[in-house]
XYZ file of C-alpha atoms in Angstrom:
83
model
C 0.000 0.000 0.000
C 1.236 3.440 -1.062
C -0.145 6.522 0.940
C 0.782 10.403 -0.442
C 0.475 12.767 2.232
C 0.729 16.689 2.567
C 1.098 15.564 5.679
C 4.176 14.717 8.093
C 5.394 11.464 6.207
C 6.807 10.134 9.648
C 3.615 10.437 11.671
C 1.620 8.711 8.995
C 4.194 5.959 8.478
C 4.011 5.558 12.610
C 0.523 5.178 12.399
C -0.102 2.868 9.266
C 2.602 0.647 10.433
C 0.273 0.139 13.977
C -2.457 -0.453 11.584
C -0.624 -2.981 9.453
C 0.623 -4.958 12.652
C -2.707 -5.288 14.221
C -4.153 -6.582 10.811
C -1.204 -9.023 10.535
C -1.940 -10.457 14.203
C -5.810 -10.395 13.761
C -5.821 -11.932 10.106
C -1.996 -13.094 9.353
C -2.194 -10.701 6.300
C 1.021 -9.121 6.209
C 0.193 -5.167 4.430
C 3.498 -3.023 3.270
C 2.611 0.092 4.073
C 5.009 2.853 2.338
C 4.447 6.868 2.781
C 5.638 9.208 0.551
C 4.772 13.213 -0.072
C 3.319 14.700 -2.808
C 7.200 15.627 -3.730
C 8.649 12.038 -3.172
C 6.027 10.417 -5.182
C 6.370 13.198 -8.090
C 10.630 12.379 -8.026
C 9.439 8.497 -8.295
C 7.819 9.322 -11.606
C 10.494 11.451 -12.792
C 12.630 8.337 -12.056
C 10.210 6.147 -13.519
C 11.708 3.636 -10.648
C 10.534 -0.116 -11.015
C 8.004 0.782 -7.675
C 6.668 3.480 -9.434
C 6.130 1.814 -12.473
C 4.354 -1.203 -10.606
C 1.946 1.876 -8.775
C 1.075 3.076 -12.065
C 0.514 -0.391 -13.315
C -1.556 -1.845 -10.390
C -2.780 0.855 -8.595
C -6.621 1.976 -7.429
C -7.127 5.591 -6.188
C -8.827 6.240 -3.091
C -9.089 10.019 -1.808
C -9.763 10.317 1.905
C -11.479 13.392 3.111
C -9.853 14.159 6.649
C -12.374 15.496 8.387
C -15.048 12.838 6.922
C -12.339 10.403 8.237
C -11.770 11.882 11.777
C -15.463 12.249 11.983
C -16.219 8.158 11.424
C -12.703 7.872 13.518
C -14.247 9.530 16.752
C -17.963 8.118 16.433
C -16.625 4.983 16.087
C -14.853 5.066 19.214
C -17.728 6.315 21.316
C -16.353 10.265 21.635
C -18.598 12.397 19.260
C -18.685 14.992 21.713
C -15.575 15.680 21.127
C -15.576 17.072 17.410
């Protein structure tokens, strides 16, 4: 899984890799998660590295809407007072 951020890269890659590790002891599915900014993933085109070329090859799109996101995040664990 590729995610391009705006945001901090690090953070994100923290937080995915939690996400990953709890699906790999729930289900055994192992997920490589990989983070990359808007400039990172523009440089892997330029590149035209064998990763990129698999992204462009394989990939499906999915746009996240961070507040619709944060929204389901907080309901979803009982707090939507809190927004």
């Amino acid at each position: 899984m590729l995610v391009i951020t705006t945001t901090n890269r690090f953070e994100m890659q923290k937080n995915l890799s939690e996400i990953a590790v709890d699906v790999l002891l729930e289900t055994g599915v192992y997920i490589s998660a990989k983070v990359a900014t808007v400039e990172e993933y523009e440089q892997m085109k330029n590149f035209n590295t064998g990763f990129y070329q698999n992204i462009a090859r394989e990939s499906v799109t999915i746009e996240l809407n961070r507040n619709a996101y944060r929204r389901s995040r907080v309901q979803a664990e009982g707090c939507e007072d809190s927004i």
